[in-house]
Short mmCIF file of C-alpha atoms in Angstrom, two decimals:
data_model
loop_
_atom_site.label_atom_id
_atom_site.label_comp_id
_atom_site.label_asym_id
_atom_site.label_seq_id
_atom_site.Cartn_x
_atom_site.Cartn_y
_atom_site.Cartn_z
CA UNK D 9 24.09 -10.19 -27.41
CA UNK D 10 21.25 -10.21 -24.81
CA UNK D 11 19.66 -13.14 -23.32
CA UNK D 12 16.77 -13.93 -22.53
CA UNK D 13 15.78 -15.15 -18.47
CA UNK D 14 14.73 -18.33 -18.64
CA UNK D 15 11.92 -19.39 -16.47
CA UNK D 16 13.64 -20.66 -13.79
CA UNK D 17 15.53 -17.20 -13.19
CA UNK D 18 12.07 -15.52 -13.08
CA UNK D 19 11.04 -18.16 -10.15
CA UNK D 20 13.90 -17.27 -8.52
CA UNK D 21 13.11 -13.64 -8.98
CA UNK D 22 9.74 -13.62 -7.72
CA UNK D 23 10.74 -16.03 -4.47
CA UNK D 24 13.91 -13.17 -4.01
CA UNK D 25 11.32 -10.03 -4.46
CA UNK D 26 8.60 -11.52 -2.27
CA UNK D 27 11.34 -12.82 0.67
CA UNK D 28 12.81 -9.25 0.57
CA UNK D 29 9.66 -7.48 0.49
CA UNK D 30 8.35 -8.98 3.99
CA UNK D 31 11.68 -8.93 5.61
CA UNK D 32 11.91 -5.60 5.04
CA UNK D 33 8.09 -4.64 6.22
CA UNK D 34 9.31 -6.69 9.47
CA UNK D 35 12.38 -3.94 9.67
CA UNK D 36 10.69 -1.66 9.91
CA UNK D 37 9.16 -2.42 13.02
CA UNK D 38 12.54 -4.28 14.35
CA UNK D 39 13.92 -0.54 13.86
CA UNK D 40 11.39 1.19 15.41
CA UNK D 41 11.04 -0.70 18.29
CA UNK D 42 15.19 -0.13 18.85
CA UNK D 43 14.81 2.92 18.02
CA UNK D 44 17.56 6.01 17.76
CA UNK D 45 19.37 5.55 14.82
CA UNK D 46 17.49 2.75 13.78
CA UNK D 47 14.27 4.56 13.69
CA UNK D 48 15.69 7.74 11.85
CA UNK D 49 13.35 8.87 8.67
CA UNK D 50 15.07 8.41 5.77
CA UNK D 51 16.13 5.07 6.96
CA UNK D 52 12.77 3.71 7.71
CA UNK D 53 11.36 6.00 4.19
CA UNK D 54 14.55 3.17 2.02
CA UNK D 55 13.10 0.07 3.97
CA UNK D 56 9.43 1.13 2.84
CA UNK D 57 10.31 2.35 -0.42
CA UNK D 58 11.84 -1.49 -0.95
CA UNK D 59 9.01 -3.74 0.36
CA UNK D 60 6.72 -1.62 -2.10
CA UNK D 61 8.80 -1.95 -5.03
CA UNK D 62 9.47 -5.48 -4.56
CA UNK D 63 5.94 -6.27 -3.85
CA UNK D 64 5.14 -4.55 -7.23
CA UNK D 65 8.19 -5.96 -9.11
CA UNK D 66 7.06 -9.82 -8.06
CA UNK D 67 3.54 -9.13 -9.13
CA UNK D 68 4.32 -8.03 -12.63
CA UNK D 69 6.76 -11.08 -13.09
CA UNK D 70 4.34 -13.53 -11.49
CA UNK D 71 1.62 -11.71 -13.92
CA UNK D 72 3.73 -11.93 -17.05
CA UNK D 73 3.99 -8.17 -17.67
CA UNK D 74 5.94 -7.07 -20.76
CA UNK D 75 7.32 -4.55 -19.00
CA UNK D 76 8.89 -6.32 -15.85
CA UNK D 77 12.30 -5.95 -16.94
CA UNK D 78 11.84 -2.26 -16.15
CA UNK D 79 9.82 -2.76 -12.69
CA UNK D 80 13.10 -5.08 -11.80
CA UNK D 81 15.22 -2.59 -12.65
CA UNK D 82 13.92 0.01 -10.13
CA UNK D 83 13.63 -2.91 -7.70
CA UNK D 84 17.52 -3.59 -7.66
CA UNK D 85 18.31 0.15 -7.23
CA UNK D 86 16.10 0.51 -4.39
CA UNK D 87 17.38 -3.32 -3.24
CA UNK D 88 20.80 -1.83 -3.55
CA UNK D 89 20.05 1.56 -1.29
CA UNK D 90 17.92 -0.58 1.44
CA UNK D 91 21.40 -2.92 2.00
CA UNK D 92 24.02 -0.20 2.21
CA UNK D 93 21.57 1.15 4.53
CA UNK D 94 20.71 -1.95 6.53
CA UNK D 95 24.73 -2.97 6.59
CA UNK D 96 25.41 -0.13 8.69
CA UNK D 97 23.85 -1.52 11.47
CA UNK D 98 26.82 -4.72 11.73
CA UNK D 99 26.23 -6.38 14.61
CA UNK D 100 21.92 -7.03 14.58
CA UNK D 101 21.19 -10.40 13.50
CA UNK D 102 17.85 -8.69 12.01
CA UNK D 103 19.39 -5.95 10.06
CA UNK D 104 21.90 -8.69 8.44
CA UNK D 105 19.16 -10.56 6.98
CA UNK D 106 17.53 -7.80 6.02
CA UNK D 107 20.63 -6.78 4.03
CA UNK D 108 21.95 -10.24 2.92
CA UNK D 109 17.70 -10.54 1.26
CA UNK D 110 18.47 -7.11 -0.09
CA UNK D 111 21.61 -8.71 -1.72
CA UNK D 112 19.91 -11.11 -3.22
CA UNK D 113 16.79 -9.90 -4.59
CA UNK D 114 19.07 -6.85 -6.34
CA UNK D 115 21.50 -9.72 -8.32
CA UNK D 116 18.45 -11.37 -9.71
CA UNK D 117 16.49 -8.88 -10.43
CA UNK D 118 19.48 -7.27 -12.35
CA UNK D 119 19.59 -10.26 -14.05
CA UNK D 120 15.93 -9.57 -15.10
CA UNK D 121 16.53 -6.01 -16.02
CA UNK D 122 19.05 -7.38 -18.49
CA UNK D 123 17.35 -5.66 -22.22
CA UNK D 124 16.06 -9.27 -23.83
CA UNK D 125 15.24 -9.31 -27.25
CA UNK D 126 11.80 -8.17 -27.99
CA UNK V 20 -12.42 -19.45 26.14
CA UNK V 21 -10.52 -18.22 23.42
CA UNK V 22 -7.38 -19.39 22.16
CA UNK V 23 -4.16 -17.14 21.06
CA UNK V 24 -2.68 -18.18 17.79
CA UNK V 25 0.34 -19.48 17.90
CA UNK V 26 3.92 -17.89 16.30
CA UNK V 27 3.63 -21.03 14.23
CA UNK V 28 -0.17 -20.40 13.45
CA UNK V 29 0.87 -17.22 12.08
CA UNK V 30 3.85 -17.86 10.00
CA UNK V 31 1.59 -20.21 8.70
CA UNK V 32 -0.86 -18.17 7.80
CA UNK V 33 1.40 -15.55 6.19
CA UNK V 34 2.61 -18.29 3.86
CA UNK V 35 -0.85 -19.38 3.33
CA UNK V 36 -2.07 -15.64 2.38
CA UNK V 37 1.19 -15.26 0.18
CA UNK V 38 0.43 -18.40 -2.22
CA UNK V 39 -2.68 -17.81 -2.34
CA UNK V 40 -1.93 -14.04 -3.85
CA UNK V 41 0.19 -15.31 -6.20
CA UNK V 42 -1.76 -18.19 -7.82
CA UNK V 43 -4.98 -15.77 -7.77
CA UNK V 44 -2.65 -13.02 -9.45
CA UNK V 45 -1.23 -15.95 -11.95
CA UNK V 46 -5.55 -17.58 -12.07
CA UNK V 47 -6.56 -13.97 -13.38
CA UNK V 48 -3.94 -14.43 -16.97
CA UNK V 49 -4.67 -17.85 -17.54
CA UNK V 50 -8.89 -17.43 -17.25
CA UNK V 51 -8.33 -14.56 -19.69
CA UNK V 52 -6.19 -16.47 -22.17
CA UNK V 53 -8.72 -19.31 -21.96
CA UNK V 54 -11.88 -17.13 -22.54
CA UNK V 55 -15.24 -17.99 -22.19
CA UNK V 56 -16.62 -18.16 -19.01
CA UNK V 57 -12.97 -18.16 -17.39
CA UNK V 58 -12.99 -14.96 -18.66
CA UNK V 59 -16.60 -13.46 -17.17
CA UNK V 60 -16.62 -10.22 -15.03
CA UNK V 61 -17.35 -11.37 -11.32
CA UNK V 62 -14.88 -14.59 -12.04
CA UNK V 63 -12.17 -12.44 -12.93
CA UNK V 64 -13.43 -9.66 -10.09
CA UNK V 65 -13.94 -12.30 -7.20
CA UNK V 66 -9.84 -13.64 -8.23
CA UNK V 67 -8.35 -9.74 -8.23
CA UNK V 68 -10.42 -9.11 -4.80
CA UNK V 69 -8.76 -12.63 -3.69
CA UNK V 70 -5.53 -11.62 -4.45
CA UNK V 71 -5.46 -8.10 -3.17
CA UNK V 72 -7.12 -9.11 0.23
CA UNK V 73 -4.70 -11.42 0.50
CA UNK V 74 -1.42 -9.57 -0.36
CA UNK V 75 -2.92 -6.95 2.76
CA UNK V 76 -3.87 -9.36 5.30
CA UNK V 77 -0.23 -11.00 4.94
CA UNK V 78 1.06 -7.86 5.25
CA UNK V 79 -0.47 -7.19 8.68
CA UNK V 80 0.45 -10.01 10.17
CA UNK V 81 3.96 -9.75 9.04
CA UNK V 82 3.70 -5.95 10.70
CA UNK V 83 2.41 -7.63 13.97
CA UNK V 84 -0.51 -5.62 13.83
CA UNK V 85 -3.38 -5.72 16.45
CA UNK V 86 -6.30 -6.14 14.09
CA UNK V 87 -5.01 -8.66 12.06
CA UNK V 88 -7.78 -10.51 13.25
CA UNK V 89 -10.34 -9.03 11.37
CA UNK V 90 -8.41 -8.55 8.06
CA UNK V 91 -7.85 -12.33 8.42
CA UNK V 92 -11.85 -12.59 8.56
CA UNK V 93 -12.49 -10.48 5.16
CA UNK V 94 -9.65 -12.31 3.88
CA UNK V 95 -11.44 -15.78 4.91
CA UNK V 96 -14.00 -14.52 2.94
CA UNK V 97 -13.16 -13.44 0.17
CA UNK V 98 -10.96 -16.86 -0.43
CA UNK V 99 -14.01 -18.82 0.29
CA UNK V 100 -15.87 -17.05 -2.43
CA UNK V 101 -13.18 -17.53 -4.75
CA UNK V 102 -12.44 -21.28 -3.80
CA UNK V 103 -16.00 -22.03 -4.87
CA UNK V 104 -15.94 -19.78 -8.60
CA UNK V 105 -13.26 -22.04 -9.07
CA UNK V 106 -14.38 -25.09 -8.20
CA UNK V 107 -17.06 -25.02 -10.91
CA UNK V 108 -14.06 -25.16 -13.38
CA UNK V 109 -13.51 -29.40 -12.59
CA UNK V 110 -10.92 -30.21 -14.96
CA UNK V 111 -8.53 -27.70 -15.28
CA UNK V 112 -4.79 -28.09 -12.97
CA UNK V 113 -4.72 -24.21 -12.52
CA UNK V 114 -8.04 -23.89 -11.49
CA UNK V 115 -7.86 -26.79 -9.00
CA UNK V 116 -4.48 -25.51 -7.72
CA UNK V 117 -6.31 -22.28 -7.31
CA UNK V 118 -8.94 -23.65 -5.37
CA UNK V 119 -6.74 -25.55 -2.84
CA UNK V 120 -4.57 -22.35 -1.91
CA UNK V 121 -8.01 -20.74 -1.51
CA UNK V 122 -9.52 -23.46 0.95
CA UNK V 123 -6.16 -23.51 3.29
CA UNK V 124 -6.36 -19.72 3.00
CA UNK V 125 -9.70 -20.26 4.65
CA UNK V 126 -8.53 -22.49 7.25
CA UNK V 127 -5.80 -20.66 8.60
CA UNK V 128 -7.02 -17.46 8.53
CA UNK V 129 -10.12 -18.59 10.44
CA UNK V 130 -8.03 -19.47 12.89
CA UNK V 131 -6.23 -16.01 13.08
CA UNK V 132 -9.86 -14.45 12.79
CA UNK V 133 -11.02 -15.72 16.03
CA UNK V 134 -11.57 -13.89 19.00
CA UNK V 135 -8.65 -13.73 20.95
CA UNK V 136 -8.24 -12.39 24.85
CA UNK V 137 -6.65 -8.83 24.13
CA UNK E 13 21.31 21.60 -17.56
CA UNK E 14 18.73 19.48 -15.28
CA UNK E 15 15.99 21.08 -13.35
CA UNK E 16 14.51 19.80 -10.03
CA UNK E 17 10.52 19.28 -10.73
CA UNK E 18 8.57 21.97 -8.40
CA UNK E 19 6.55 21.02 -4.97
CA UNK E 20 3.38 21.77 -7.47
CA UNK E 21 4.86 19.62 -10.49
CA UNK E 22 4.99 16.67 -7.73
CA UNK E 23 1.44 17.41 -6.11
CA UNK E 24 0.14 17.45 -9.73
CA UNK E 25 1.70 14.12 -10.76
CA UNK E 26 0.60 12.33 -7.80
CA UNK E 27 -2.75 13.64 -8.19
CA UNK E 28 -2.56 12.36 -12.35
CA UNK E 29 -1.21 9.11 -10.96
CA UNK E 30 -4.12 8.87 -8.44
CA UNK E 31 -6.68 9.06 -11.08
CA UNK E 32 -4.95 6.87 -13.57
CA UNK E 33 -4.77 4.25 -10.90
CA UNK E 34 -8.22 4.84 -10.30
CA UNK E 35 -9.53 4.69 -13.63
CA UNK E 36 -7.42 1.57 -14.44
CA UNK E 37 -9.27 -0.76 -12.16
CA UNK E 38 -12.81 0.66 -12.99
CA UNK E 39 -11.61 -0.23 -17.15
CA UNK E 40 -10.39 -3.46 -16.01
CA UNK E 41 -14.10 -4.24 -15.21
CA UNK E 42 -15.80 -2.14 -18.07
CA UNK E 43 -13.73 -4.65 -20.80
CA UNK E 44 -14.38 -7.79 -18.87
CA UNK E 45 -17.86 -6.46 -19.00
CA UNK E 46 -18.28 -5.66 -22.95
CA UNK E 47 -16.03 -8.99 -23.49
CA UNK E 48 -14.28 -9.52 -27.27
CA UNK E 49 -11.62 -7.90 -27.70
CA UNK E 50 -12.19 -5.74 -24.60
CA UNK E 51 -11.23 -8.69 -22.64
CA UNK E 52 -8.09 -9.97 -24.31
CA UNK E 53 -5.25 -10.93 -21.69
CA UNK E 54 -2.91 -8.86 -22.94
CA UNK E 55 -5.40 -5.61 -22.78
CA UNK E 56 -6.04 -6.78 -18.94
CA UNK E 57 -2.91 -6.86 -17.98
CA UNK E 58 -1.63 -3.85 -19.48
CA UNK E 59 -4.34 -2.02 -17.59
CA UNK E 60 -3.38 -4.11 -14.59
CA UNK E 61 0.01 -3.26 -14.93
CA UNK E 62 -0.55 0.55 -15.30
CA UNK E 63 -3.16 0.59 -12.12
CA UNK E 64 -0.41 -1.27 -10.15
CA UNK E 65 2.83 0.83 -10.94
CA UNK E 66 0.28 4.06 -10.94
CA UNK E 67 -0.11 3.57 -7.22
CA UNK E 68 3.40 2.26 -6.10
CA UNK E 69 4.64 5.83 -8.02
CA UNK E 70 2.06 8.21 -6.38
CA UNK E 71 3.25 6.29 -2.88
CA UNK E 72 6.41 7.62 -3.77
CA UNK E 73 6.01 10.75 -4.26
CA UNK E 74 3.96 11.19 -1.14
CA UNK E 75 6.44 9.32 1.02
CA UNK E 76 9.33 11.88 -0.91
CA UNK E 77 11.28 9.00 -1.92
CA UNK E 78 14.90 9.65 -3.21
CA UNK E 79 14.10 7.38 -5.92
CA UNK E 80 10.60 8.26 -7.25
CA UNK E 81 11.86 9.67 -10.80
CA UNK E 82 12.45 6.36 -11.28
CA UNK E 83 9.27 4.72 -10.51
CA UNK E 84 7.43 7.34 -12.14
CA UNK E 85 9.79 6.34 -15.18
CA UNK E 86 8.52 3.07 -15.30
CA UNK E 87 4.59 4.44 -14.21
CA UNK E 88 5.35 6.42 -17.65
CA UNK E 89 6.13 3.47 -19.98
CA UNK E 90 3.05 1.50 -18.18
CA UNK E 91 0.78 4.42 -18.82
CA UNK E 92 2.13 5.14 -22.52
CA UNK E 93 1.24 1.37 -23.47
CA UNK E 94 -2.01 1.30 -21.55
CA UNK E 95 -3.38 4.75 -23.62
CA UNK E 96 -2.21 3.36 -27.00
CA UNK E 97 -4.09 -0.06 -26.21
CA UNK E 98 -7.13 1.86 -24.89
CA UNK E 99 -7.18 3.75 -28.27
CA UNK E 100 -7.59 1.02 -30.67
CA UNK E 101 -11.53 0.84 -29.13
CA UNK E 102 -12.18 4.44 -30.49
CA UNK E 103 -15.94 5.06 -29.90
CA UNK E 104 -16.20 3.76 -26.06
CA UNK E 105 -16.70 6.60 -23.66
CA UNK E 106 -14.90 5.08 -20.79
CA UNK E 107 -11.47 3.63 -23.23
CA UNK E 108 -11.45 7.19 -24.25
CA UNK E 109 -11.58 8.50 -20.64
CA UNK E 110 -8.91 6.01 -19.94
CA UNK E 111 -6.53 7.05 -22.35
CA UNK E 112 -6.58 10.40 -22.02
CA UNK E 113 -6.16 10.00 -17.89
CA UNK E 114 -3.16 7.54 -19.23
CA UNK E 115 -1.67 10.12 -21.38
CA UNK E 116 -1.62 13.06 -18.35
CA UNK E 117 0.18 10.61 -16.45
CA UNK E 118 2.73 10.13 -19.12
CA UNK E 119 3.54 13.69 -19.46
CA UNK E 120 3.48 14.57 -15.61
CA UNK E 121 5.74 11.08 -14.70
CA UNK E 122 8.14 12.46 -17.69
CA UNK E 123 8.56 16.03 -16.14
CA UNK E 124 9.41 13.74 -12.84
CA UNK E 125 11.94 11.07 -14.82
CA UNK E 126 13.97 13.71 -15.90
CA UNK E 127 17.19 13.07 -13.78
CA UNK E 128 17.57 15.85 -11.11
CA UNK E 129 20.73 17.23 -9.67
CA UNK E 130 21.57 14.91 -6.33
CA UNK G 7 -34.63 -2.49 7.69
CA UNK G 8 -31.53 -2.25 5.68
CA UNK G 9 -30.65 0.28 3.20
CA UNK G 10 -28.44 0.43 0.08
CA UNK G 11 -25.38 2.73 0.00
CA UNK G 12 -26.30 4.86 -2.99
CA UNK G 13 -23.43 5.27 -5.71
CA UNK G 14 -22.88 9.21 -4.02
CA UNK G 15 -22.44 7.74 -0.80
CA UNK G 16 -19.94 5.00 -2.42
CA UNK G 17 -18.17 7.72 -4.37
CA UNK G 18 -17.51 9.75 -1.52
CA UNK G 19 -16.29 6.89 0.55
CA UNK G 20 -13.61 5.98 -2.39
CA UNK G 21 -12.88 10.14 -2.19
CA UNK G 22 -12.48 9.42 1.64
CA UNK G 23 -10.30 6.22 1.85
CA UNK G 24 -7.81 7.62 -0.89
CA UNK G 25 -7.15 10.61 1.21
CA UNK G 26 -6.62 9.00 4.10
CA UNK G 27 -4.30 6.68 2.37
CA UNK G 28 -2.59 9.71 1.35
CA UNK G 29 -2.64 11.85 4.77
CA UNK G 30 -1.29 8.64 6.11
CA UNK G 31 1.32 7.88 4.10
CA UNK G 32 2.77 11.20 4.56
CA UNK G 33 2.27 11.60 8.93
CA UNK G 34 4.67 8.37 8.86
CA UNK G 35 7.15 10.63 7.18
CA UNK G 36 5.98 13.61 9.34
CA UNK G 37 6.01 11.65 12.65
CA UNK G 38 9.44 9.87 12.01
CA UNK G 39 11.31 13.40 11.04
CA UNK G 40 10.04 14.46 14.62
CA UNK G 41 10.98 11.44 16.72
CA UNK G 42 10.53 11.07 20.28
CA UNK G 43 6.71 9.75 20.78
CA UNK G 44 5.89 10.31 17.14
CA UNK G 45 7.72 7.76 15.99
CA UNK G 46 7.19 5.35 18.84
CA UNK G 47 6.64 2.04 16.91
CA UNK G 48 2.94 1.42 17.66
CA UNK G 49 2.01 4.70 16.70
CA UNK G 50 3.91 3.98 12.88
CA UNK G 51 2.20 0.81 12.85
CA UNK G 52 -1.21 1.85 13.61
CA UNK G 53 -0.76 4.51 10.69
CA UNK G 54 0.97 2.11 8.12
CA UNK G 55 -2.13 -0.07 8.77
CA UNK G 56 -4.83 2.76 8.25
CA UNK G 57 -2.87 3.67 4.86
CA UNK G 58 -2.82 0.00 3.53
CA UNK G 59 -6.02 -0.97 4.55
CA UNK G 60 -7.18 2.54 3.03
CA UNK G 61 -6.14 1.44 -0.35
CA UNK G 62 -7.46 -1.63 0.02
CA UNK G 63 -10.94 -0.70 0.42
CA UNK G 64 -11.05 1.82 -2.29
CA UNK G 65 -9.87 -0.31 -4.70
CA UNK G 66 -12.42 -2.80 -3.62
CA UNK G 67 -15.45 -0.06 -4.11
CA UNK G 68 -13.53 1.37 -7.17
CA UNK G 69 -14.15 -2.63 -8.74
CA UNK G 70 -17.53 -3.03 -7.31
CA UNK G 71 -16.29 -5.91 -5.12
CA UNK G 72 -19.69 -7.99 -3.47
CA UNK G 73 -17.42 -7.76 -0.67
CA UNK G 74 -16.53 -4.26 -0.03
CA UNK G 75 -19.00 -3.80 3.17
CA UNK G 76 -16.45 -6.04 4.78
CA UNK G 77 -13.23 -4.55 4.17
CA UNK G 78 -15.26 -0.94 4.70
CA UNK G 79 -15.85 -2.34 7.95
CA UNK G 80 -11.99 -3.55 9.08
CA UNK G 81 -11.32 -0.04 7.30
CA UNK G 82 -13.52 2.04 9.69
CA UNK G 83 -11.53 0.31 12.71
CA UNK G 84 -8.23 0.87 11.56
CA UNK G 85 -9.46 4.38 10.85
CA UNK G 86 -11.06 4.64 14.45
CA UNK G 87 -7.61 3.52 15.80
CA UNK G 88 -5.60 6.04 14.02
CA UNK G 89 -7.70 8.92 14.71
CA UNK G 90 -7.60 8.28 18.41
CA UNK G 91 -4.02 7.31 18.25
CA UNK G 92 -2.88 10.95 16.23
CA UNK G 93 -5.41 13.50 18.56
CA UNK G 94 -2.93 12.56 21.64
CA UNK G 95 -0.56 15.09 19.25
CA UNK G 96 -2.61 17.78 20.02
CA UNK G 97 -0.81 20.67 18.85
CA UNK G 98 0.62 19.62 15.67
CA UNK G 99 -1.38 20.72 12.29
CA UNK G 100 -0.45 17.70 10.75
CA UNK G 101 -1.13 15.12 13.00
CA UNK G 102 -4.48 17.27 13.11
CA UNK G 103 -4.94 16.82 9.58
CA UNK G 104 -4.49 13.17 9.66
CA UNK G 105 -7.30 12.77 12.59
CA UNK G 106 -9.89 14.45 10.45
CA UNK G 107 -9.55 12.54 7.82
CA UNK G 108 -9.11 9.50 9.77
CA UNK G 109 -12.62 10.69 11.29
CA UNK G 110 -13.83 11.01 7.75
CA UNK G 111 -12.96 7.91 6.88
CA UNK G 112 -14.58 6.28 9.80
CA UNK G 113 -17.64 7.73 9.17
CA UNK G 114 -18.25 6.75 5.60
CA UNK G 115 -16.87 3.29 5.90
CA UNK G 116 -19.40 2.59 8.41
CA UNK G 117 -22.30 3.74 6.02
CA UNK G 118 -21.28 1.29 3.96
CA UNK G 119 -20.23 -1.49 6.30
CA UNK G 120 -24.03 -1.42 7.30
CA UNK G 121 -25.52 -4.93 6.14
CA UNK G 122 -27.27 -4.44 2.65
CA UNK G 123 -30.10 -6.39 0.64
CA UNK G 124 -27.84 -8.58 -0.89
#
């Protein structure tokens, strides 16, 4: 049986897409102002890969789109790469909120990417 | 003399950009379900330039980048164009709400747009 | 047996997404221009939809992102819905124009979707 | 005296922005594979900026925004910046690439970031 989000899980989505999607455009330059490690290309090419998609996810929740649950769905995947990727980094305050936002916006929007009835 | 915004200023302003995006991206659905002249070219045009200006200038001050300044200024704009095609809508709560995330849109990021000492 | 989509299959598809994207946005004004049924919400924000995810999955592919089979998944569905709505208005130069840039982005985002060896 | 951009000149300006969107997109990639200067964090900002801001004012043409002189204008500065910022690399095809079309940019967004007859 699939349910369907209820409104309040969608406002939680969108506030969960948009926090992650400027934490992680703020990463980016946290890691390549450290540099090293930090700065290396496929890490920064995961944190830009997630603010897009979450920018992209929130705006076709906040515009109602039919299709969102799919848009979410890519959103947690690349939610759930960005984290791993961030929680590698354990002892910067920066990359732990980056990761913890990460956390967050992929267990709601998996929530969204549920299948609902049509 | 010019004045340096503030950290505060600009957190501000990020959050002020941010809502406004969102109830511009949310404005553009509910003019079209209403119809009529909610629903007329430029209207609709002046609200997707609003919330695309916006979602950018946000995005460059959450970067930290040097000419946020001046996408602050076309973002001033473009809010204060859009406050006003919604202000000729009086009695309708979305327009209104609209229009109020437009005008502090305006304010704050005429404050960014400024001339500041490099 | 899966086969990894070519350097040229990927320039193609971004180029297809490109022009979709493109297209999109000039539609969204053409319908809100003719009005009727052109202008129906749920018309604009199918084509709103399809522009958006159009240029998050040509972003991407540029960027080489591990994960772009399955934005252009999702760029496919968008783009699938957005040509069969455009059809319904069968004697309009630029709904036909619009579909048919929809439905090359379909086919080029499927040859993308199709999971890859790691 | 004031002249109008004609719709060739605004064509070729949308051709111009989307490739440097593009070109950019990819020398953040480029320059963060090679490290050492090329990724220095100023220089990945300065080019993350040019490729938003690049979008931005295409899609702003591409609706025939009232507006699009302006963000033509903040367009041709982020260009400016990125061109200068990219020909310190002199030896590297790429980076090369990216200046040209940076140059390109520049030099169409200020054609039409020239006040027009409103």
């Amino acid at each position: 049986m699939h349910r369907q989000a209820t409104s309040g899980q969608i406002q939680d989505c969108i506030k969960n897409c948009q926090h992650c999607h400027q934490i992680c455009v703020e990463t980016v330059q946290h890691c390549l102002t450290k540099g090293g490690p930090h700065a290396e290309a496929n890490h920064i090419k995961t944190l830009l890969d997630c603010a897009e998609i979450c920018e992209t996810s929130a705006n076709f929740m906040v515009r109602g789109s039919n299709i969102h649950s799919q848009t979410c769905s890519v959103c947690a995947e690349a939610c759930e790469r960005c984290a791993t990727d961030c929680e590698r980094f354990g002892d910067d305050a920066q990359m732990k909120a980056c990761a913890e936002s990460c956390r967050r916006c992929v267990e709601s929007c998996r929530q969204m990417a549920t299948p609902q009835a049509a």
